[in-house]
PDB file of C-alpha atoms in Angstrom:
ATOM      1  CA  GLN A   3      12.868   1.502 -11.490  1.00 94.00           C
ATOM      2  CA  VAL A   4      11.372   4.859 -11.992  1.00 96.00           C
ATOM      3  CA  GLN A   5      13.605   7.655 -11.025  1.00 97.00           C
ATOM      4  CA  LEU A   6      12.684  11.208 -11.399  1.00 98.00           C
ATOM      5  CA  VAL A   7      16.460  13.537 -10.714  1.00 98.00           C
ATOM      6  CA  GLN A   8      16.035  17.637 -10.798  1.00 98.00           C
ATOM      7  CA  SER A   9      18.478  20.179 -11.214  1.00 98.00           C
ATOM      8  CA  GLY A  10      20.296  21.788  -8.587  1.00 98.00           C
ATOM      9  CA  ALA A  11      18.856  24.516  -6.024  1.00 98.00           C
ATOM     10  CA  ALA A  12      19.089  28.133  -7.680  1.00 98.00           C
ATOM     11  CA  VAL A  13      19.141  31.406  -6.466  1.00 98.00           C
ATOM     12  CA  LYS A  14      17.887  34.137  -7.930  1.00 98.00           C
ATOM     13  CA  LYS A  15      16.709  38.062  -7.864  1.00 98.00           C
ATOM     14  CA  PRO A  16      13.638  39.108  -8.572  1.00 98.00           C
ATOM     15  CA  GLY A  17      12.017  39.744 -12.031  1.00 97.00           C
ATOM     16  CA  ALA A  18      14.407  36.615 -12.712  1.00 98.00           C
ATOM     17  CA  SER A  19      13.345  33.530 -14.350  1.00 98.00           C
ATOM     18  CA  VAL A  20      14.829  30.483 -13.420  1.00 98.00           C
ATOM     19  CA  LYS A  21      14.479  27.025 -15.197  1.00 98.00           C
ATOM     20  CA  VAL A  22      13.982  23.051 -13.527  1.00 98.00           C
ATOM     21  CA  SER A  23      14.854  20.174 -15.147  1.00 98.00           C
ATOM     22  CA  CYS A  24      13.860  17.094 -14.325  1.00 98.00           C
ATOM     23  CA  LYS A  25      15.383  13.029 -16.121  1.00 98.00           C
ATOM     24  CA  ALA A  26      13.299  10.104 -16.309  1.00 98.00           C
ATOM     25  CA  SER A  27      14.668   6.853 -16.448  1.00 97.00           C
ATOM     26  CA  GLY A  28      13.098   3.193 -15.990  1.00 96.00           C
ATOM     27  CA  TYR A  29       9.630   3.564 -17.988  1.00 96.00           C
ATOM     28  CA  SER A  30       8.834   4.421 -21.565  1.00 95.00           C
ATOM     29  CA  PHE A  31       8.811   8.552 -20.964  1.00 95.00           C
ATOM     30  CA  THR A  32       6.461   9.105 -23.305  1.00 93.00           C
ATOM     31  CA  SER A  33       3.846   6.608 -21.531  1.00 94.00           C
ATOM     32  CA  HIS A  34       3.143   8.675 -18.730  1.00 94.00           C
ATOM     33  CA  TYR A  35       1.883  12.911 -18.044  1.00 94.00           C
ATOM     34  CA  MET A  36       4.259  14.749 -15.854  1.00 95.00           C
ATOM     35  CA  HIS A  37       3.369  17.009 -13.554  1.00 96.00           C
ATOM     36  CA  TRP A  38       4.813  20.286 -11.291  1.00 97.00           C
ATOM     37  CA  VAL A  39       4.192  20.896  -7.119  1.00 98.00           C
ATOM     38  CA  ARG A  40       5.606  22.803  -5.269  1.00 98.00           C
ATOM     39  CA  GLN A  41       5.820  23.311  -1.566  1.00 98.00           C
ATOM     40  CA  ALA A  42       6.952  26.945   0.067  1.00 98.00           C
ATOM     41  CA  PRO A  43       9.272  26.896   3.301  1.00 96.00           C
ATOM     42  CA  GLY A  44       6.646  25.105   6.050  1.00 95.00           C
ATOM     43  CA  GLN A  45       3.482  25.286   3.871  1.00 96.00           C
ATOM     44  CA  GLY A  46       1.825  22.845   2.059  1.00 97.00           C
ATOM     45  CA  LEU A  47       1.114  21.939  -1.403  1.00 98.00           C
ATOM     46  CA  GLU A  48       0.399  23.750  -4.746  1.00 97.00           C
ATOM     47  CA  TRP A  49      -0.058  21.949  -7.914  1.00 96.00           C
ATOM     48  CA  LEU A  50       1.360  23.996 -10.713  1.00 97.00           C
ATOM     49  CA  GLY A  51       0.318  22.052 -14.015  1.00 95.00           C
ATOM     50  CA  VAL A  52       1.105  19.475 -16.475  1.00 94.00           C
ATOM     51  CA  ILE A  53       2.403  18.257 -19.399  1.00 94.00           C
ATOM     52  CA  ASN A  54       1.844  15.097 -21.825  1.00 92.00           C
ATOM     53  CA  PRO A  55       5.096  14.273 -23.002  1.00 89.00           C
ATOM     54  CA  ARG A  56       3.103  12.340 -26.042  1.00 89.00           C
ATOM     55  CA  GLY A  57       2.813  16.318 -27.420  1.00 87.00           C
ATOM     56  CA  GLY A  58       0.422  18.816 -26.672  1.00 79.00           C
ATOM     57  CA  SER A  59      -0.213  21.923 -25.213  1.00 87.00           C
ATOM     58  CA  PRO A  60       0.377  21.787 -21.324  1.00 94.00           C
ATOM     59  CA  THR A  61      -2.329  22.230 -19.064  1.00 94.00           C
ATOM     60  CA  TYR A  62      -1.111  24.944 -16.455  1.00 96.00           C
ATOM     61  CA  ALA A  63      -3.036  26.151 -12.604  1.00 95.00           C
ATOM     62  CA  GLN A  64      -4.421  29.243 -13.607  1.00 94.00           C
ATOM     63  CA  LYS A  65      -2.756  31.661 -10.903  1.00 93.00           C
ATOM     64  CA  PHE A  66       0.392  30.970 -13.128  1.00 94.00           C
ATOM     65  CA  GLN A  67      -0.616  31.479 -16.199  1.00 90.00           C
ATOM     66  CA  GLY A  68       1.394  33.325 -18.434  1.00 93.00           C
ATOM     67  CA  ARG A  69       4.723  33.250 -16.409  1.00 97.00           C
ATOM     68  CA  ILE A  70       5.073  28.904 -16.090  1.00 98.00           C
ATOM     69  CA  THR A  71       6.439  27.626 -19.544  1.00 97.00           C
ATOM     70  CA  MET A  72       6.304  23.227 -19.348  1.00 97.00           C
ATOM     71  CA  THR A  73       8.774  21.864 -22.273  1.00 96.00           C
ATOM     72  CA  MET A  74       9.923  18.308 -22.666  1.00 95.00           C
ATOM     73  CA  ASP A  75      12.836  16.730 -24.660  1.00 95.00           C
ATOM     74  CA  THR A  76      12.339  13.451 -25.605  1.00 94.00           C
ATOM     75  CA  SER A  77      15.344  12.169 -26.838  1.00 95.00           C
ATOM     76  CA  THR A  78      17.352  12.764 -22.783  1.00 96.00           C
ATOM     77  CA  SER A  79      13.603  11.995 -21.081  1.00 96.00           C
ATOM     78  CA  THR A  80      13.460  15.551 -19.647  1.00 97.00           C
ATOM     79  CA  VAL A  81      10.881  18.087 -18.899  1.00 97.00           C
ATOM     80  CA  TYR A  82      11.597  21.205 -18.106  1.00 98.00           C
ATOM     81  CA  MET A  83       9.498  24.198 -15.942  1.00 98.00           C
ATOM     82  CA  GLU A  84      10.619  27.863 -16.227  1.00 98.00           C
ATOM     83  CA  VAL A  85       8.841  30.463 -14.450  1.00 98.00           C
ATOM     84  CA  SER A  86       9.547  34.077 -14.897  1.00 97.00           C
ATOM     85  CA  SER A  87       9.000  37.142 -13.071  1.00 97.00           C
ATOM     86  CA  LEU A  88       9.784  35.716  -9.749  1.00 98.00           C
ATOM     87  CA  ARG A  89       8.843  37.059  -6.358  1.00 97.00           C
ATOM     88  CA  PRO A  90      10.183  36.225  -3.198  1.00 97.00           C
ATOM     89  CA  GLU A  91       6.755  34.263  -2.293  1.00 97.00           C
ATOM     90  CA  ASP A  92       7.821  32.021  -5.256  1.00 98.00           C
ATOM     91  CA  THR A  93      10.323  30.723  -2.919  1.00 98.00           C
ATOM     92  CA  ALA A  94      10.021  27.137  -2.853  1.00 98.00           C
ATOM     93  CA  VAL A  95      10.412  23.708  -3.232  1.00 98.00           C
ATOM     94  CA  TYR A  96      10.062  22.506  -6.688  1.00 98.00           C
ATOM     95  CA  TYR A  97       8.860  18.899  -7.309  1.00 98.00           C
ATOM     96  CA  CYS A  98       8.574  17.138 -10.777  1.00 98.00           C
ATOM     97  CA  THR A  99       5.509  14.252 -10.561  1.00 98.00           C
ATOM     98  CA  ARG A 100       4.796  11.638 -12.427  1.00 96.00           C
ATOM     99  CA  ASP A 101       0.965  10.264 -13.229  1.00 93.00           C
ATOM    100  CA  PRO A 102       1.154   6.667 -12.356  1.00 90.00           C
ATOM    101  CA  ILE A 103      -1.035   5.320 -15.462  1.00 86.00           C
ATOM    102  CA  SER A 104       0.024   5.170 -18.744  1.00 83.00           C
ATOM    103  CA  TYR A 105      -0.841   6.612 -21.747  1.00 79.00           C
ATOM    104  CA  SER A 106      -3.889   8.847 -19.394  1.00 77.00           C
ATOM    105  CA  THR A 107      -3.851  10.598 -16.074  1.00 77.00           C
ATOM    106  CA  SER A 108      -5.069   9.898 -13.078  1.00 79.00           C
ATOM    107  CA  GLY A 109      -4.239  12.580 -11.760  1.00 83.00           C
ATOM    108  CA  CYS A 110      -2.287  10.930  -8.538  1.00 91.00           C
ATOM    109  CA  PHE A 111       1.206  11.561  -8.624  1.00 95.00           C
ATOM    110  CA  ASP A 112       3.879   8.680  -7.651  1.00 95.00           C
ATOM    111  CA  PRO A 113       6.672   8.578  -7.969  1.00 97.00           C
ATOM    112  CA  TRP A 114       7.896  11.960  -6.856  1.00 98.00           C
ATOM    113  CA  GLY A 115      11.517  13.714  -7.539  1.00 98.00           C
ATOM    114  CA  GLN A 116      13.672  14.696  -4.715  1.00 98.00           C
ATOM    115  CA  GLY A 117      12.738  18.496  -5.276  1.00 98.00           C
ATOM    116  CA  THR A 118      14.210  22.011  -6.471  1.00 98.00           C
ATOM    117  CA  LEU A 119      14.952  24.651  -3.930  1.00 98.00           C
ATOM    118  CA  VAL A 120      14.559  27.523  -5.903  1.00 98.00           C
ATOM    119  CA  THR A 121      14.778  31.140  -3.605  1.00 98.00           C
ATOM    120  CA  VAL A 122      14.355  34.003  -4.776  1.00 98.00           C
ATOM    121  CA  SER A 123      15.915  37.601  -2.960  1.00 97.00           C
ATOM    122  CA  SER A 124      17.546  40.451  -3.655  1.00 95.00           C
TER     123      SER A 124
ATOM    124  CA  ASP B  19     -11.466  25.386  -7.347  1.00 92.00           C
ATOM    125  CA  ILE B  20     -12.534  22.322  -5.391  1.00 95.00           C
ATOM    126  CA  VAL B  21     -11.180  23.462  -1.332  1.00 97.00           C
ATOM    127  CA  MET B  22      -9.818  20.726   0.525  1.00 98.00           C
ATOM    128  CA  THR B  23      -9.946  20.809   4.241  1.00 98.00           C
ATOM    129  CA  GLN B  24      -8.022  17.966   6.799  1.00 98.00           C
ATOM    130  CA  SER B  25      -8.517  17.794  10.555  1.00 96.00           C
ATOM    131  CA  PRO B  26      -7.078  17.629  13.035  1.00 97.00           C
ATOM    132  CA  ASP B  27      -4.121  20.234  12.728  1.00 98.00           C
ATOM    133  CA  SER B  28      -2.230  17.647  14.530  1.00 98.00           C
ATOM    134  CA  LEU B  29      -2.068  14.464  16.197  1.00 96.00           C
ATOM    135  CA  GLY B  30       0.072  13.053  18.561  1.00 97.00           C
ATOM    136  CA  VAL B  31      -0.545   9.388  18.931  1.00 97.00           C
ATOM    137  CA  SER B  32       0.820   6.385  20.894  1.00 97.00           C
ATOM    138  CA  LEU B  33       2.873   3.687  19.916  1.00 97.00           C
ATOM    139  CA  GLY B  34       0.860   0.983  18.372  1.00 97.00           C
ATOM    140  CA  GLU B  35      -2.689   3.175  18.639  1.00 98.00           C
ATOM    141  CA  ARG B  36      -4.650   4.013  15.913  1.00 98.00           C
ATOM    142  CA  ALA B  37      -4.753   7.400  14.394  1.00 98.00           C
ATOM    143  CA  THR B  38      -7.372   9.479  12.391  1.00 98.00           C
ATOM    144  CA  ILE B  39      -6.958  11.554   8.963  1.00 98.00           C
ATOM    145  CA  ASN B  40     -10.217  13.254   8.348  1.00 98.00           C
ATOM    146  CA  CYS B  41     -10.497  15.065   4.713  1.00 98.00           C
ATOM    147  CA  LYS B  42     -13.592  17.314   3.436  1.00 98.00           C
ATOM    148  CA  SER B  43     -13.491  18.146   0.148  1.00 98.00           C
ATOM    149  CA  SER B  44     -15.948  21.491  -1.060  1.00 97.00           C
ATOM    150  CA  GLN B  45     -17.990  19.335  -3.883  1.00 96.00           C
ATOM    151  CA  SER B  46     -18.533  15.980  -4.300  1.00 97.00           C
ATOM    152  CA  VAL B  47     -15.345  14.225  -5.826  1.00 96.00           C
ATOM    153  CA  LEU B  48     -17.271  11.132  -6.871  1.00 96.00           C
ATOM    154  CA  TYR B  49     -17.079   9.988 -10.676  1.00 93.00           C
ATOM    155  CA  SER B  50     -20.756   9.001 -11.347  1.00 93.00           C
ATOM    156  CA  SER B  51     -19.721   6.660 -14.494  1.00 92.00           C
ATOM    157  CA  ASN B  52     -17.132   4.705 -12.545  1.00 91.00           C
ATOM    158  CA  ASN B  53     -18.017   4.705  -9.339  1.00 94.00           C
ATOM    159  CA  LYS B  54     -14.641   5.826  -8.982  1.00 94.00           C
ATOM    160  CA  ASN B  55     -13.899   8.868  -6.041  1.00 96.00           C
ATOM    161  CA  TYR B  56     -10.822  11.140  -7.452  1.00 95.00           C
ATOM    162  CA  LEU B  57      -8.966  10.786  -3.552  1.00 97.00           C
ATOM    163  CA  ALA B  58      -5.406  10.396  -2.731  1.00 97.00           C
ATOM    164  CA  TRP B  59      -3.155  10.272   0.307  1.00 98.00           C
ATOM    165  CA  TYR B  60       0.227  11.397   0.189  1.00 98.00           C
ATOM    166  CA  GLN B  61       2.852  10.903   3.176  1.00 98.00           C
ATOM    167  CA  GLN B  62       5.507  13.435   4.157  1.00 98.00           C
ATOM    168  CA  LYS B  63       8.499  12.820   6.109  1.00 98.00           C
ATOM    169  CA  PRO B  64      10.941  16.056   6.547  1.00 95.00           C
ATOM    170  CA  GLY B  65      13.466  16.687   3.928  1.00 94.00           C
ATOM    171  CA  GLN B  66      11.573  14.177   1.913  1.00 97.00           C
ATOM    172  CA  PRO B  67       9.407  14.239  -0.994  1.00 98.00           C
ATOM    173  CA  PRO B  68       5.700  12.745  -0.182  1.00 98.00           C
ATOM    174  CA  LYS B  69       4.986  10.143  -1.062  1.00 98.00           C
ATOM    175  CA  LEU B  70       1.426   7.775  -2.728  1.00 97.00           C
ATOM    176  CA  LEU B  71      -0.016   5.835  -0.192  1.00 98.00           C
ATOM    177  CA  ILE B  72      -3.467   5.833  -1.260  1.00 97.00           C
ATOM    178  CA  TYR B  73      -5.613   6.429  -4.532  1.00 95.00           C
ATOM    179  CA  TRP B  74      -9.543   6.096  -5.672  1.00 95.00           C
ATOM    180  CA  ALA B  75      -9.988   6.454  -1.972  1.00 97.00           C
ATOM    181  CA  SER B  76      -9.455   3.546  -0.387  1.00 97.00           C
ATOM    182  CA  THR B  77      -6.729   1.192  -2.673  1.00 96.00           C
ATOM    183  CA  ARG B  78      -3.100   1.844  -2.058  1.00 96.00           C
ATOM    184  CA  ALA B  79      -0.610   2.103  -3.563  1.00 95.00           C
ATOM    185  CA  SER B  80       2.536  -0.725  -4.321  1.00 93.00           C
ATOM    186  CA  GLY B  81       4.492  -1.647  -0.864  1.00 95.00           C
ATOM    187  CA  VAL B  82       2.229   0.276   1.108  1.00 97.00           C
ATOM    188  CA  PRO B  83       2.071  -1.469   4.544  1.00 97.00           C
ATOM    189  CA  ASP B  84      -1.649  -3.111   5.156  1.00 96.00           C
ATOM    190  CA  ARG B  85      -2.028  -0.987   8.558  1.00 98.00           C
ATOM    191  CA  PHE B  86      -2.510   2.560   5.748  1.00 98.00           C
ATOM    192  CA  SER B  87      -6.242   2.026   4.656  1.00 98.00           C
ATOM    193  CA  GLY B  88      -8.410   4.845   3.336  1.00 98.00           C
ATOM    194  CA  SER B  89     -12.416   5.005   3.364  1.00 98.00           C
ATOM    195  CA  GLY B  90     -15.364   7.608   2.450  1.00 98.00           C
ATOM    196  CA  SER B  91     -17.198   8.871  -0.176  1.00 98.00           C
ATOM    197  CA  GLY B  92     -18.015  11.794  -1.895  1.00 97.00           C
ATOM    198  CA  THR B  93     -17.160  14.408   0.042  1.00 98.00           C
ATOM    199  CA  ASP B  94     -15.906  12.738   3.514  1.00 98.00           C
ATOM    200  CA  PHE B  95     -12.646  11.151   3.879  1.00 98.00           C
ATOM    201  CA  THR B  96     -10.369   8.944   6.140  1.00 98.00           C
ATOM    202  CA  LEU B  97      -6.745   7.745   6.472  1.00 98.00           C
ATOM    203  CA  THR B  98      -6.751   4.969   9.452  1.00 98.00           C
ATOM    204  CA  ILE B  99      -2.849   4.077  10.290  1.00 98.00           C
ATOM    205  CA  ARG B 100      -4.213   1.217  12.494  1.00 96.00           C
ATOM    206  CA  SER B 101      -1.234   0.421  14.479  1.00 95.00           C
ATOM    207  CA  LEU B 102       1.618   3.640  14.884  1.00 97.00           C
ATOM    208  CA  GLN B 103       5.170   3.198  14.322  1.00 97.00           C
ATOM    209  CA  ALA B 104       7.422   5.299  14.856  1.00 97.00           C
ATOM    210  CA  GLU B 105       8.118   5.710  11.165  1.00 97.00           C
ATOM    211  CA  ASP B 106       4.778   6.555   9.977  1.00 98.00           C
ATOM    212  CA  VAL B 107       5.934  10.382  11.888  1.00 98.00           C
ATOM    213  CA  ALA B 108       4.615  12.452   9.085  1.00 98.00           C
ATOM    214  CA  VAL B 109       2.764  15.236   7.641  1.00 98.00           C
ATOM    215  CA  TYR B 110      -0.033  13.050   6.108  1.00 98.00           C
ATOM    216  CA  TYR B 111      -2.341  15.264   2.907  1.00 98.00           C
ATOM    217  CA  CYS B 112      -5.157  14.520   1.053  1.00 98.00           C
ATOM    218  CA  GLN B 113      -5.804  15.329  -2.734  1.00 98.00           C
ATOM    219  CA  HIS B 114      -8.347  15.385  -5.376  1.00 96.00           C
ATOM    220  CA  TYR B 115      -7.706  14.857  -8.806  1.00 93.00           C
ATOM    221  CA  TYR B 116     -11.340  15.065  -9.719  1.00 91.00           C
ATOM    222  CA  GLY B 117     -12.899  17.425 -13.053  1.00 83.00           C
ATOM    223  CA  PRO B 118     -11.049  19.947 -14.331  1.00 85.00           C
ATOM    224  CA  PRO B 119      -8.020  21.230 -13.215  1.00 87.00           C
ATOM    225  CA  PRO B 120      -6.518  22.865 -10.526  1.00 93.00           C
ATOM    226  CA  ILE B 121      -5.886  19.797  -8.390  1.00 95.00           C
ATOM    227  CA  THR B 122      -5.543  20.669  -4.738  1.00 96.00           C
ATOM    228  CA  PHE B 123      -4.181  19.556  -1.626  1.00 98.00           C
ATOM    229  CA  GLY B 124      -5.862  19.658   1.720  1.00 98.00           C
ATOM    230  CA  PRO B 125      -3.170  21.755   4.279  1.00 98.00           C
ATOM    231  CA  GLY B 126      -1.952  18.670   6.223  1.00 98.00           C
ATOM    232  CA  THR B 127      -2.047  16.713   9.261  1.00 98.00           C
ATOM    233  CA  LYS B 128       1.145  16.356  11.297  1.00 98.00           C
ATOM    234  CA  VAL B 129       1.083  12.492  13.518  1.00 98.00           C
ATOM    235  CA  ASP B 130       3.548  12.890  15.824  1.00 97.00           C
ATOM    236  CA  ILE B 131       4.472  10.289  18.700  1.00 97.00           C
ATOM    237  CA  LYS B 132       2.392  11.005  22.160  1.00 95.00           C
TER     238      LYS B 132
END
């Protein structure tokens, strides 16, 4: 079955960077766009951006332009998201999630990774 | 950006009764060329990632029980749980995926047992 397995929790100091990984299995990695969504503690869902595993530039939410970088490694079916210049308000669970439509993007998300808690604290 | 709102913020429903959640978008998410509403619903239980329930406003995702249904068009949408079960206690989010980014979510509606 389709699975997205993310890297473990991280604790970072303000100003540092964090890189979260998401390893996909159970489907053709290059046939589905991958999105990233975050959820601050007790809060709602916030879309961060999307990457096309067949190549091309990722698309980022304007709010995060310049601070987020999405990359991929097709040899290991893994996507990565790096957030730089971390602030306490970046403390959140970060999810990778697949677009269920092959070779295109619908913009809805299924399934989701288990989430990675990133804590930013001095 | 399209702003999504939901009502109510929280909802207490007796087991076996109907739960209705409303979602409104600040502009239409109906794409006229294919007559599809770019609107999805998710269920999130405590400590778990969200789960896709409904897409294209009214199409149930694979494996979703038929007590869940979505309706609406344009800017006004509804998620209905026909006969609430204990396992349906969760927060429910609507989400648009219309047009250029950003994709945005509603603030969520918490459903509890009354």
